[in-house]
Coordinates of C-alpha atoms and ligand atoms in Angstrom, one line a residue:
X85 CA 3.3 -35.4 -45.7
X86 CA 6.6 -35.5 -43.4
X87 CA 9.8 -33.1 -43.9
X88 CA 10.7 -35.2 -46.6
X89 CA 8.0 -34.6 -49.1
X90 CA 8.8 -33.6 -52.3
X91 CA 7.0 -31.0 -54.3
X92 CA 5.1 -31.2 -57.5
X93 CA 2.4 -29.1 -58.8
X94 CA 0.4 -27.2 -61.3
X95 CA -0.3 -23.5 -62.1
X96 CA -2.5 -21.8 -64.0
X97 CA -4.8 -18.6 -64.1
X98 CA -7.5 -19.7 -62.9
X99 CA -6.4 -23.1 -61.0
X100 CA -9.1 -23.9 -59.2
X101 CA -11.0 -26.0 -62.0
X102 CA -8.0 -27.9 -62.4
X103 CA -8.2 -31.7 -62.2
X104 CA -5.0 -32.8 -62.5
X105 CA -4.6 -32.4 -58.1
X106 CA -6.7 -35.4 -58.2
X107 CA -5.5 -37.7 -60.9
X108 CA -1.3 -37.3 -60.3
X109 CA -2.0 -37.5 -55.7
X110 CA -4.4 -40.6 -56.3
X111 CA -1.0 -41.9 -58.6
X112 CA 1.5 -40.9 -55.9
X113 CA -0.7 -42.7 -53.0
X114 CA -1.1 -45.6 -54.9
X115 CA 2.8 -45.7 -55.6
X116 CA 3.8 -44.8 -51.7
X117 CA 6.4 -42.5 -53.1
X118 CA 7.3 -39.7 -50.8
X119 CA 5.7 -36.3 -53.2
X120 CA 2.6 -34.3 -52.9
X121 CA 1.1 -32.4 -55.9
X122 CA -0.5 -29.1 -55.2
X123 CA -2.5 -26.2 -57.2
X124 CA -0.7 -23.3 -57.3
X125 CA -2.3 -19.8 -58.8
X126 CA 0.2 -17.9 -60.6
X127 CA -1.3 -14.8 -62.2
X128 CA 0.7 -13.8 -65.4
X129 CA 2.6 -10.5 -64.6
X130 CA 3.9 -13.3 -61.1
X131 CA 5.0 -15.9 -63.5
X132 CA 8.6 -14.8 -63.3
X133 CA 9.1 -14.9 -60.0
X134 CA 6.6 -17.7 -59.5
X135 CA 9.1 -19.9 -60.9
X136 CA 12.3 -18.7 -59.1
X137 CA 10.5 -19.2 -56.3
X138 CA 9.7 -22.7 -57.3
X139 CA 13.6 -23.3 -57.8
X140 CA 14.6 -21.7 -54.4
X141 CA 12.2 -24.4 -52.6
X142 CA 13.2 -27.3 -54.6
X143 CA 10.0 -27.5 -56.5
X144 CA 11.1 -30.8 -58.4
X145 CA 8.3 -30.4 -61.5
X146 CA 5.4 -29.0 -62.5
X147 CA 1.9 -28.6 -64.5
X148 CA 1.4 -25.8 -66.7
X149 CA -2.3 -24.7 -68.0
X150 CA -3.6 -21.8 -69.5
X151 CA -2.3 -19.1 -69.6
X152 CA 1.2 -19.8 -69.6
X153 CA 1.9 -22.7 -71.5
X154 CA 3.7 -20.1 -74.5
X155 CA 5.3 -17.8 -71.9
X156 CA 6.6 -20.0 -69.7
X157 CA 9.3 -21.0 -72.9
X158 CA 11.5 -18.5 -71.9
X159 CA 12.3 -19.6 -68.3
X160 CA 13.3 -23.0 -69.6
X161 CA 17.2 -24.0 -70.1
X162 CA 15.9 -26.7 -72.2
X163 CA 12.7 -27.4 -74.4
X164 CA 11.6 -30.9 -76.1
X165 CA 11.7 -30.7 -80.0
X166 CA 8.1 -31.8 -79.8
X167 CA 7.5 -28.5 -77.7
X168 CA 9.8 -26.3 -79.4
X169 CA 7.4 -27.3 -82.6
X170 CA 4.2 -26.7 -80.6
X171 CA 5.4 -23.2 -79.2
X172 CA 3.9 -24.8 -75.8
X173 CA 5.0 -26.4 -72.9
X174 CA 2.9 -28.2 -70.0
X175 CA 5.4 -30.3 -68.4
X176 CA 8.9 -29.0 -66.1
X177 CA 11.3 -30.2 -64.4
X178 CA 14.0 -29.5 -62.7
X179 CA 17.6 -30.7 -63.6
X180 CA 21.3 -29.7 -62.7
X181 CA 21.1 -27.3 -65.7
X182 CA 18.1 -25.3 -64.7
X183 CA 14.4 -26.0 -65.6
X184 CA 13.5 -28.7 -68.7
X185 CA 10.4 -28.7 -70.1
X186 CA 8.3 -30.6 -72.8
X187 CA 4.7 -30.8 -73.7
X188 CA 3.1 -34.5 -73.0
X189 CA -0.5 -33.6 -74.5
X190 CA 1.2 -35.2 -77.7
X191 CA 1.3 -38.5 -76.0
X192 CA -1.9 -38.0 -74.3
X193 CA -3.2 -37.1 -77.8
X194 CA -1.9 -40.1 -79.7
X195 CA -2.6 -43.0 -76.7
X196 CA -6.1 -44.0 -77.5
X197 CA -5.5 -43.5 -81.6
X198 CA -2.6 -46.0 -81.2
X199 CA -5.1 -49.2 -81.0
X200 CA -7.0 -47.7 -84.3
X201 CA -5.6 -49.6 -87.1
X202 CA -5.7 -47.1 -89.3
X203 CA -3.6 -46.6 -92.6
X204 CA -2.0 -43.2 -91.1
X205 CA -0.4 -42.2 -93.9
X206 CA -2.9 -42.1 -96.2
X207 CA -5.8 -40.4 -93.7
X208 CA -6.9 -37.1 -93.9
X209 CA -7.0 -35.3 -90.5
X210 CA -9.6 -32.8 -89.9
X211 CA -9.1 -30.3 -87.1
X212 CA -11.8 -28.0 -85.6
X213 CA -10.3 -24.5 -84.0
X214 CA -7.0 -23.4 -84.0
X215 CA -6.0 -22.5 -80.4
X216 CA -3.3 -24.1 -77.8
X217 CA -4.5 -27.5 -77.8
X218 CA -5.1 -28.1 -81.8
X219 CA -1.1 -27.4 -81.7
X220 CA -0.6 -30.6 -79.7
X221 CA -3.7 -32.5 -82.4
X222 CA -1.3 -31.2 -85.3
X223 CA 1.8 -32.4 -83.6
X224 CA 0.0 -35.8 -82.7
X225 CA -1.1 -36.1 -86.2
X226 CA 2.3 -35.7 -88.1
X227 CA 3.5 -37.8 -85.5
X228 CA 0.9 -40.6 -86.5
X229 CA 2.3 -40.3 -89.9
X230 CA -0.8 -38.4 -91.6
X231 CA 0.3 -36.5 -94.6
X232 CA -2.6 -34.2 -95.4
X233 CA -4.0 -31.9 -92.3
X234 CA -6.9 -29.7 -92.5
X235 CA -7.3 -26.7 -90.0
X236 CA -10.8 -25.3 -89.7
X237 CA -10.9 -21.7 -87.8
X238 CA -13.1 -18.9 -88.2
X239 CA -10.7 -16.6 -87.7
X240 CA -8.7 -16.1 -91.2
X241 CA -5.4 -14.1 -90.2
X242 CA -5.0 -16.4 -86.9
X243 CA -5.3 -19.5 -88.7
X244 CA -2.8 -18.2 -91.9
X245 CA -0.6 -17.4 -88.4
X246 CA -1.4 -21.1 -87.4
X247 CA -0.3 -22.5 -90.5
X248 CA 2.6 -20.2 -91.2
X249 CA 4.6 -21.3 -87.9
X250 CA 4.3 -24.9 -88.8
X251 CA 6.9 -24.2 -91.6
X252 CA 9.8 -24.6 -89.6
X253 CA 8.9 -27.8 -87.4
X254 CA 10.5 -31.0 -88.4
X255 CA 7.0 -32.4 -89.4
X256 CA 7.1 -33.4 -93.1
X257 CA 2.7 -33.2 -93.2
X258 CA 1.0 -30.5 -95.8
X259 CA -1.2 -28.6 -93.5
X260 CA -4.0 -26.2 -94.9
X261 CA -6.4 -23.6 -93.6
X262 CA -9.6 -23.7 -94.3
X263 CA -12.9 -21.5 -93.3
X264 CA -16.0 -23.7 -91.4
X265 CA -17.5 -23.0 -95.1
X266 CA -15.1 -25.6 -96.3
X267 CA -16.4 -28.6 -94.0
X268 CA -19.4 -30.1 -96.7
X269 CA -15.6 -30.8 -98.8
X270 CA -13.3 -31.3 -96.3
X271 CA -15.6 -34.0 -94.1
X272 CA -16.1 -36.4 -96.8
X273 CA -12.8 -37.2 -96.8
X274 CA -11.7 -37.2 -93.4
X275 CA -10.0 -40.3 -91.7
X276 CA -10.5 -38.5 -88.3
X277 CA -12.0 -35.3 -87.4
X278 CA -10.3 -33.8 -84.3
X279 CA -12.7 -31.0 -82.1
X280 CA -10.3 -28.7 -80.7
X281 CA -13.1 -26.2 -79.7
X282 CA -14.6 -26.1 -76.6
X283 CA -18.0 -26.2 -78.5
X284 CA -20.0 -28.6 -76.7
X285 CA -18.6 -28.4 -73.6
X286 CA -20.5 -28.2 -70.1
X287 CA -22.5 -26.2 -69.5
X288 CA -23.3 -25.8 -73.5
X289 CA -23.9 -29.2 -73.9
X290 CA -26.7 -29.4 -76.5
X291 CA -24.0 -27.6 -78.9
X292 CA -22.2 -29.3 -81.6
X293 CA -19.3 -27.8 -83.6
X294 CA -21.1 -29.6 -86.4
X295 CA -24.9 -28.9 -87.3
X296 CA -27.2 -31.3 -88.4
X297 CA -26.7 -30.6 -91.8
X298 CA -22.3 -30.9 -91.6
X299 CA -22.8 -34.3 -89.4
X300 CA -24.2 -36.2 -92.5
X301 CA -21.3 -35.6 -94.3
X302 CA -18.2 -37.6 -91.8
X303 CA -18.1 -41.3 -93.4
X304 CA -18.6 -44.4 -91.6
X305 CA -16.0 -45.6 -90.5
X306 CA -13.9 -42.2 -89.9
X307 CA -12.8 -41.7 -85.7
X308 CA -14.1 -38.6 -84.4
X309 CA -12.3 -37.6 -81.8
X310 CA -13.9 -34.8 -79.0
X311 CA -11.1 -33.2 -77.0
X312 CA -13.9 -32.4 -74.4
X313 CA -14.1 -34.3 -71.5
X314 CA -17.1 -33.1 -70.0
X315 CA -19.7 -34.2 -70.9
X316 CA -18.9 -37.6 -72.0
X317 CA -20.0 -38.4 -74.5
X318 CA -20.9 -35.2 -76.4
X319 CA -23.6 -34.1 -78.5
X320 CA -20.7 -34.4 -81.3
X321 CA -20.0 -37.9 -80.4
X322 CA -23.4 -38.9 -80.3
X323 CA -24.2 -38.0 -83.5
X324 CA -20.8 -38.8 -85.2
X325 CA -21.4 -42.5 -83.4
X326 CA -24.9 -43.1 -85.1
X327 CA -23.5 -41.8 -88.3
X328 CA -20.8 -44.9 -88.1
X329 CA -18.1 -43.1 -87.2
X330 CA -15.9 -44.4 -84.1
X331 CA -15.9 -41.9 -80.8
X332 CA -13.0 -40.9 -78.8
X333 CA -13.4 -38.6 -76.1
X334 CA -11.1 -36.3 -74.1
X335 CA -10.7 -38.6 -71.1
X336 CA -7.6 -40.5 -72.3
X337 CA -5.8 -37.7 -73.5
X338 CA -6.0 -36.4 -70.0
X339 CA -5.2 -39.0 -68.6
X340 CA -2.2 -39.6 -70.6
X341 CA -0.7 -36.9 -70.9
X342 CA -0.8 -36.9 -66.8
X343 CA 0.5 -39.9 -66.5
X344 CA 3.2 -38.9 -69.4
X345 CA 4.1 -36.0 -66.9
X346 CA 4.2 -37.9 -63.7
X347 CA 6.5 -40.6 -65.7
X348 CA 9.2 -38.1 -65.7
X349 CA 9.0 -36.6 -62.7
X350 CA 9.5 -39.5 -60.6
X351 CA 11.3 -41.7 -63.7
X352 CA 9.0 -44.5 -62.9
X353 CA 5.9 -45.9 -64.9
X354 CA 2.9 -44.2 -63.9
X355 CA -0.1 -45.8 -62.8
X356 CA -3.0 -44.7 -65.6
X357 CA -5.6 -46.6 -64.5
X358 CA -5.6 -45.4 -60.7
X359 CA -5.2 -41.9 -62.5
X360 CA -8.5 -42.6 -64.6
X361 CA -10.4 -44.0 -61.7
X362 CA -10.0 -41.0 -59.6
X363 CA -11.0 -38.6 -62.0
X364 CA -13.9 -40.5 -62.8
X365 CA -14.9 -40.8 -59.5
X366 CA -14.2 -36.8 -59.2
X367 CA -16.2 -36.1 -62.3
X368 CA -19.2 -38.2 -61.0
X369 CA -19.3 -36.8 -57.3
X370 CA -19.0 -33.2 -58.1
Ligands
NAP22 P1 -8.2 -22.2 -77.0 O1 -6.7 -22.0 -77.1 O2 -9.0 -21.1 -76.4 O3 -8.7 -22.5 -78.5 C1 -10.0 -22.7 -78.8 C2 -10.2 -22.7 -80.3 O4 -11.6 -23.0 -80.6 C3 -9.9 -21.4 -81.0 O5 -9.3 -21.7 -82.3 C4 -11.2 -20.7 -81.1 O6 -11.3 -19.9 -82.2 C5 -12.1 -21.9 -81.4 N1 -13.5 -21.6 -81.0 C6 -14.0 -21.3 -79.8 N2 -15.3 -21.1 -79.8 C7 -15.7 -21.2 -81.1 C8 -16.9 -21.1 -81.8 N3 -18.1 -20.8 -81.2 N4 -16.9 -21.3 -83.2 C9 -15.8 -21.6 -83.8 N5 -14.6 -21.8 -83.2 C10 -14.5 -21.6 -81.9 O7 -8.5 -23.5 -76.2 P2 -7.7 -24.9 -76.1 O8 -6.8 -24.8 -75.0 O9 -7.1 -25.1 -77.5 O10 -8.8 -25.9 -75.8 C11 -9.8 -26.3 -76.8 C12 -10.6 -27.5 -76.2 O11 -9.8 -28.6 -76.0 C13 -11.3 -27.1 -74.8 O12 -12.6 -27.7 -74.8 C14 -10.4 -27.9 -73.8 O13 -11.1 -28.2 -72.7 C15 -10.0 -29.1 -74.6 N6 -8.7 -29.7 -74.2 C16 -8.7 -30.9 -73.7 C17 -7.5 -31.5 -73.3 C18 -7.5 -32.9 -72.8 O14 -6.6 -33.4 -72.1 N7 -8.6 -33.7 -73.1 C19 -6.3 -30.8 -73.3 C20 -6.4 -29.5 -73.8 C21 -7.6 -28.9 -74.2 P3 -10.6 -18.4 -82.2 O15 -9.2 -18.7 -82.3 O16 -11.1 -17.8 -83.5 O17 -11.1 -17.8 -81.0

């Protein structure tokens, strides 16, 4: 780092799990571009001034997690259509006008779907949960072309919510709630079946959002896709895979939607594969 550096970064409540540190410096090492990307903890009620802070050091973009992908709307001068349908933002950046932001887990979503050749508008999309990053899955769907989204949750006026505040996005798609009950029905004719819980997830890995007895019921053929990341693959996947179905796992998205990010910060094409290699080397070291 010299005087020159420019500043990117990430923040989030808690921060310290965060991997994207390793994924965009590994990138902006392997590019010799003159930018460091650091982890910065913002706890909600700091957000505010967080970000004006940000502006009055010339912060040039940054990584949003959880919690404040939704609040953080409000700070922006700008917002991606894409986001605006969402209601979530992970990716800013400065401009002339003030702070822009968008929300690149789309991309990362839809990269590894886009070598499936799939007939997208005639698949049924099945998505388990109904929290931040499903948004992005229904977004990534519609944006796929599929017609016909399912929404599993198991929490009935959250997902009529869900549902409800899709009815103004541009998305043309007929989206419907559905209780976990529904699944025996719902997986049988599913083109791809999305887990947006965090069922499954290290350290729970012998858990699968579907039991033995729902597994049976996803078709050959159908992609099941496992936002999880850790472990890879999961107990889902597994079992979805020696049922005939095709695995994706969480990697990629991540990876994507990073390298989506770090594409617009420094408007130059971002090196994905250096960005998966280091946080597969991260992922197996620690
Ligand atoms: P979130 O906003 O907390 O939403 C989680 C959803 O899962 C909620 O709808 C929640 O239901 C449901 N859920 C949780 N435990 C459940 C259970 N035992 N039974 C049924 N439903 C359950 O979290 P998120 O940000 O959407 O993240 C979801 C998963 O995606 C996490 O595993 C995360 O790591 C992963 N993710 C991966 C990427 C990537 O780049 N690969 C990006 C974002 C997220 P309620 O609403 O009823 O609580």
């Amino acid at each position: 780092m010299r005087g020159t550096t420019r500043l990117l970064g990430v923040i989030g409540d808690p921060i310290q799990h965060s991997l994207s540190p390793v994924m965009h410096n590994a990138a902006i090492a392997d590019l010799g571009v003159d930018y460091v990307y650091l982890p910065f903890h913002v706890k909600p009620s700091d957000l505010t001034p967080a970000i004006k802070g940000f502006e009055a050091i010339g912060v040039q973009g940054f990584s949003i997690t959880l919690p404040h992908k939704q609040t953080i709307l409000p700070l922006l001068t700008r917002i991606s259509e894409t986001a605006q349908a969402i209601g979530a933002v992970n990716t800013v950046w400065w401009t002339d006008q003030g702070w822009s932001g968008t929300n690149t887990d789309v991309e990362g979503f839809i990269a590894p779907l886009k070598s499936e050749q799939r007939d997208w508008a005639n698949l049924t999309a099945v998505i388990l949960g109904n929290g931040g990053a499903a948004r992005a899955v229904v977004a990534g769907c519609a944006l796929l072309g599929c017609q016909q989204i399912r929404v599993v949750g198991r929490n009935a006026p959250k997902l009529s919510q869900f549902v409800e505040s899709w009815q103004q996005s541009p998305f043309t798609m007929t989206l419907t709630a559905h209780p976990w009950a529904d699944l025996p029905t719902l997986l049988p004719e599913a083109g791809l079946v999305v887990n947006a819980t965090p069922i499954g997830m290290a350290p729970q890995t012998a858990q699968s959002p579907l039991s033995a007895d729902l597994i049976g019921h996803l078709t050959a053929g159908a992609i099941a896709y496992d936002l999880i990341y850790t472990p890879r693959p999961t107990r889902f996947l597994e079992e979805a895979q020696a049922q005939g179905a095709a695995p994706i796992d969480g990697l990629e998205m991540l990876v994507q939607q990073g390298a989506a990010a770090l594409q617009i910060w420094l408007q130059q094409p971002a090196p994905a594969d250096i960005m998966r290699a280091a946080l597969l080397d991260h992922l197996a070291h620690r």
